[in-house]
Structures are given as C-alpha cells and as structure tokens.
GROMACS .gro file of C-alpha atoms in nm:
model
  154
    1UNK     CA    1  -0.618  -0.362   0.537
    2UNK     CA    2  -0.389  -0.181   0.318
    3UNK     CA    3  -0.357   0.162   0.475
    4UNK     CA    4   0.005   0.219   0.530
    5UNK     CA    5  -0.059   0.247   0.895
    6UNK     CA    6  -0.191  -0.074   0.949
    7UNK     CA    7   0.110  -0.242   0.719
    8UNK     CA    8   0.379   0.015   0.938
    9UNK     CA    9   0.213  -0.145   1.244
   10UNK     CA   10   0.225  -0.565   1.140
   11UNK     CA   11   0.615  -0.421   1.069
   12UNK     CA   12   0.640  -0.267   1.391
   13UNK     CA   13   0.481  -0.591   1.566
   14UNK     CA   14   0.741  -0.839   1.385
   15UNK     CA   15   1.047  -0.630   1.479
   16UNK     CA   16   0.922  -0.615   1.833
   17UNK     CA   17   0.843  -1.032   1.844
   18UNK     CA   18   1.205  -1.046   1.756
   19UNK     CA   19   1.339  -0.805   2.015
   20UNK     CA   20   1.395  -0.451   1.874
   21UNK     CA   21   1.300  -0.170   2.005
   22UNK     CA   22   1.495   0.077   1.755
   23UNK     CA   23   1.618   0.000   1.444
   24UNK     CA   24   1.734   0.097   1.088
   25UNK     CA   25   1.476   0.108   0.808
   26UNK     CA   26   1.509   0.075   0.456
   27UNK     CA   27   1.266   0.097   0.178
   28UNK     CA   28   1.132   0.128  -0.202
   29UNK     CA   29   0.846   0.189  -0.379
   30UNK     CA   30   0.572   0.059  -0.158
   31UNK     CA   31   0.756  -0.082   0.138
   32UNK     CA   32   0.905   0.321   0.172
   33UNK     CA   33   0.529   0.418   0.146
   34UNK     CA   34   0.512   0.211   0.497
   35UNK     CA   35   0.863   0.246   0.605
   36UNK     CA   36   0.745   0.635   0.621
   37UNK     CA   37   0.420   0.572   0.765
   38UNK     CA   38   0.575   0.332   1.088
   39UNK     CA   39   0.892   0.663   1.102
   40UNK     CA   40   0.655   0.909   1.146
   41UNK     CA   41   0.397   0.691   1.367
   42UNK     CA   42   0.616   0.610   1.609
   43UNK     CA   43   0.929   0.868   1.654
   44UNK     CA   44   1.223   0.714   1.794
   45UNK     CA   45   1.177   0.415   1.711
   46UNK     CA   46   1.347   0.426   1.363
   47UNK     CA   47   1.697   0.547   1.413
   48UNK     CA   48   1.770   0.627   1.043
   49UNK     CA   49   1.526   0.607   0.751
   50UNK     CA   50   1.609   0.582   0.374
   51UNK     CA   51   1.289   0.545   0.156
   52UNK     CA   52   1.306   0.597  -0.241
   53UNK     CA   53   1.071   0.614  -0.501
   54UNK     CA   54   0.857   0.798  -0.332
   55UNK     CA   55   0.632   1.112  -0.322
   56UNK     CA   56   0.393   1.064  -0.041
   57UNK     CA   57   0.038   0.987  -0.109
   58UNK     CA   58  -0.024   1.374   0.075
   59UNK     CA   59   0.158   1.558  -0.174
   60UNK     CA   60   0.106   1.347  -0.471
   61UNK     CA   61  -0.273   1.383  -0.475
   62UNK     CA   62  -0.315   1.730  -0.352
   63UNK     CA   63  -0.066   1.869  -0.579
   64UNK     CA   64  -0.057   1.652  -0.918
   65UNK     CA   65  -0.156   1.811  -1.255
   66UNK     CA   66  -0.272   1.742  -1.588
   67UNK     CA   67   0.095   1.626  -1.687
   68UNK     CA   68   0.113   1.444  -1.381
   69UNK     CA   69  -0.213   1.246  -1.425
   70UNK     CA   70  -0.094   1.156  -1.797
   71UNK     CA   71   0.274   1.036  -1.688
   72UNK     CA   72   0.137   0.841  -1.345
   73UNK     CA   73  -0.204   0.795  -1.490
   74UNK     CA   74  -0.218   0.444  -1.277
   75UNK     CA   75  -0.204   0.667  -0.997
   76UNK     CA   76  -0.580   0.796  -1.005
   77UNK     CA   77  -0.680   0.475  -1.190
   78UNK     CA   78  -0.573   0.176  -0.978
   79UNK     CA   79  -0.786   0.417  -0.675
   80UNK     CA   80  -1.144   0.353  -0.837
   81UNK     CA   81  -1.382   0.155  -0.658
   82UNK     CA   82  -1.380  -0.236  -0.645
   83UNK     CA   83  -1.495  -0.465  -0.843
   84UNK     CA   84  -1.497  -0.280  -1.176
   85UNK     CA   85  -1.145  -0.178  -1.189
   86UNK     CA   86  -0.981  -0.559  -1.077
   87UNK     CA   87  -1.241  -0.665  -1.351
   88UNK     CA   88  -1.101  -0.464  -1.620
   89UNK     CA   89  -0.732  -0.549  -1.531
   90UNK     CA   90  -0.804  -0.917  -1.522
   91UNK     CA   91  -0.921  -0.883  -1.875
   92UNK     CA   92  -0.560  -0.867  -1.979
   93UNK     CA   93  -0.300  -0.852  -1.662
   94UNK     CA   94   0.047  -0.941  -1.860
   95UNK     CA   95  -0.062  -0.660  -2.074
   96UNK     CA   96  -0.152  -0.371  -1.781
   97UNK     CA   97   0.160  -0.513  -1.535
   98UNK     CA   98   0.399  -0.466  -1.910
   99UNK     CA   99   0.250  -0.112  -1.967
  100UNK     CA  100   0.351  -0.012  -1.604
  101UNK     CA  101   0.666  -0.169  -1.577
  102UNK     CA  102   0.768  -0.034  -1.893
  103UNK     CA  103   0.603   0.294  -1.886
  104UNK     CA  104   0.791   0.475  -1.651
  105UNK     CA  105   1.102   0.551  -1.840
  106UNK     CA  106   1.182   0.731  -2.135
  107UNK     CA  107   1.429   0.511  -2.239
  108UNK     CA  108   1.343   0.114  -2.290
  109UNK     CA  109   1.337  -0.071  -1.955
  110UNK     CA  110   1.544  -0.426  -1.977
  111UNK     CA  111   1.451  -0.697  -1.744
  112UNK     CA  112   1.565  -1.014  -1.675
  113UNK     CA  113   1.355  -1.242  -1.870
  114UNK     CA  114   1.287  -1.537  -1.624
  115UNK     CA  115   1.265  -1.221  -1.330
  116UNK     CA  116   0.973  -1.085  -1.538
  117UNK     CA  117   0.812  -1.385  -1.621
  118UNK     CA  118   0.772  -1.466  -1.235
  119UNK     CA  119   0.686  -1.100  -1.142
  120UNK     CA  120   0.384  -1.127  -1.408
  121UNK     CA  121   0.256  -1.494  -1.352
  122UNK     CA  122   0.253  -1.377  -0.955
  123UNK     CA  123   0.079  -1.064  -1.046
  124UNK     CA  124  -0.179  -1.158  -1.265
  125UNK     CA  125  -0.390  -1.360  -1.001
  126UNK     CA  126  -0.727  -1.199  -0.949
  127UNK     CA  127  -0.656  -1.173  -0.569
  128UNK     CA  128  -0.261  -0.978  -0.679
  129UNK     CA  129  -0.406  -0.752  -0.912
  130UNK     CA  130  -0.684  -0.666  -0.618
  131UNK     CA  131  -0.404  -0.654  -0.403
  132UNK     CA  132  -0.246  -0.434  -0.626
  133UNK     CA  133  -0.543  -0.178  -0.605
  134UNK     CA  134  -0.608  -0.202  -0.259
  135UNK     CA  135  -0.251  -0.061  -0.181
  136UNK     CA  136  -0.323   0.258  -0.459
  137UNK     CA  137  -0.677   0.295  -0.288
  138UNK     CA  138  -0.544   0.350   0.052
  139UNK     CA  139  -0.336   0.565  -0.094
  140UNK     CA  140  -0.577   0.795  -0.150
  141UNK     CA  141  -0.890   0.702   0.065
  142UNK     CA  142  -0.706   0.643   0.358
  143UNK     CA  143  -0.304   0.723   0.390
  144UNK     CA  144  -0.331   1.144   0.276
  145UNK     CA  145  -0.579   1.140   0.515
  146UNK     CA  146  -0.349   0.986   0.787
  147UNK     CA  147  -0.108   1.262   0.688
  148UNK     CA  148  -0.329   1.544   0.643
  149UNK     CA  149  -0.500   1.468   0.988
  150UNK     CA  150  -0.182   1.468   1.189
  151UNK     CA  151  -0.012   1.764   0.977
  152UNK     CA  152   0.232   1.551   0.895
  153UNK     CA  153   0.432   1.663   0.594
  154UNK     CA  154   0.433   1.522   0.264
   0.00000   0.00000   0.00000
C-alpha cells in the first residue's frame, strides 16, 4: 500500500528491529510526506522532525486553485484511476519524468547527466511509473483523509 501511514509504519517497524525507540527524522519530497505521517502517528517517538518540500496532501487538495492546478497540474493528474493513467505515461515516460523534473522552476533546472539518465531508465518501468501514481493516489484517496479524520493539521 502506498498510504503514508502504512509506509510511516514499515519505517517505524525497521527502526524498532534495530533498537530505537526515539529518534531523529529527516525528510524530502515524498519520504517528508511519511516522515510527517509516522511524527504525527506516533508522538514521542520522533524527537525532532525536519521535512521539506512539502505541503501536506490535507491542505494541498482542499485549498489549491486554478493557478495551483496549472503550476502542480501532476498533482490532480497522477491521482486518476489505474490503468488508464500508467497507460498513458508509458506511452512516453523519458518525456513525462523530463516535463516534471524540469517543470518546477522558472529558471532551467541542470542535472547531472549520468544522475538523470539513471533516475529516468529506473523510472520508466511500467511497475515505477505505477509506483509513481500509487504514491499521488494515496495522496488524495487515502492520506487527507488520514488527516482530516484525526484533525490533524495540514
């Protein structure tokens, strides 16, 4: 599953099997999304907690707007119901993993060319890019729920 619950809780399990019962937690883009989700599931367990690039899946969906939808537009997309969407992105996945990665900037992105390289031949598998929209479809079908059914904040 890709709810951000059941990833904070596989996280949770491995830093238990290796003996911690608190700890420091770091994370980015997705791995915040669950760094947040195992923080707020279990309270003291996570001593300090940095997460970036984030808004949470709450607050994102329940407050974006037409600007918002054209800017993250991958957002709403990458939530639609499988197969079509994987089946769409697998007609071209170098092309739809370039548009991200180079769509959220104004200014032209520079990567590393043998970095990219690997980050696109790993993500244009069929099973990555469904992968890839499992983890935005719990996003909205299932984590905002999590949050809105505890009153958690976003």
């Amino acid at each position: 599953m890709y709810s951000k619950r059941d990833m904070a809780a596989e996280r949770l399990a491995v830093m238990r099997f290796l003996g911690h019962d608190s700890f420091l937690l770091v994370g980015h883009d997705r791995g915040a999304r669950v760094a947040r989700r195992l923080a707020l599931d279990n309270p003291g367990v996570v001593t300090r907690l940095v997460v970036m690039d984030i808004v949470p899946a709450l607050d994102f969906y329940e407050n974006s707007n037409a600007a918002i939808a054209q800017d993250y537009f991958y957002f709403s997309f990458l939530t639609q119901d499988y197969p079509i969407l994987d089946r769409l992105i697998a007609g071209d996945p170098d092309a739809f993993l370039r548009l991200i990665l180079s769509g959220l900037s104004d200014r032209p992105v520079r990567y590393d060319d043998l970095a990219l390289q690997a980050y696109l031949t790993a993500n244009a598998t069929p099973a990555a890019v469904t992968a890839m929209c499992e983890c935005f479809r719990a996003g909205y079908h299932i984590d905002r729920l999590h949050d809105r059914a505890a009153g958690q904040p976003a």
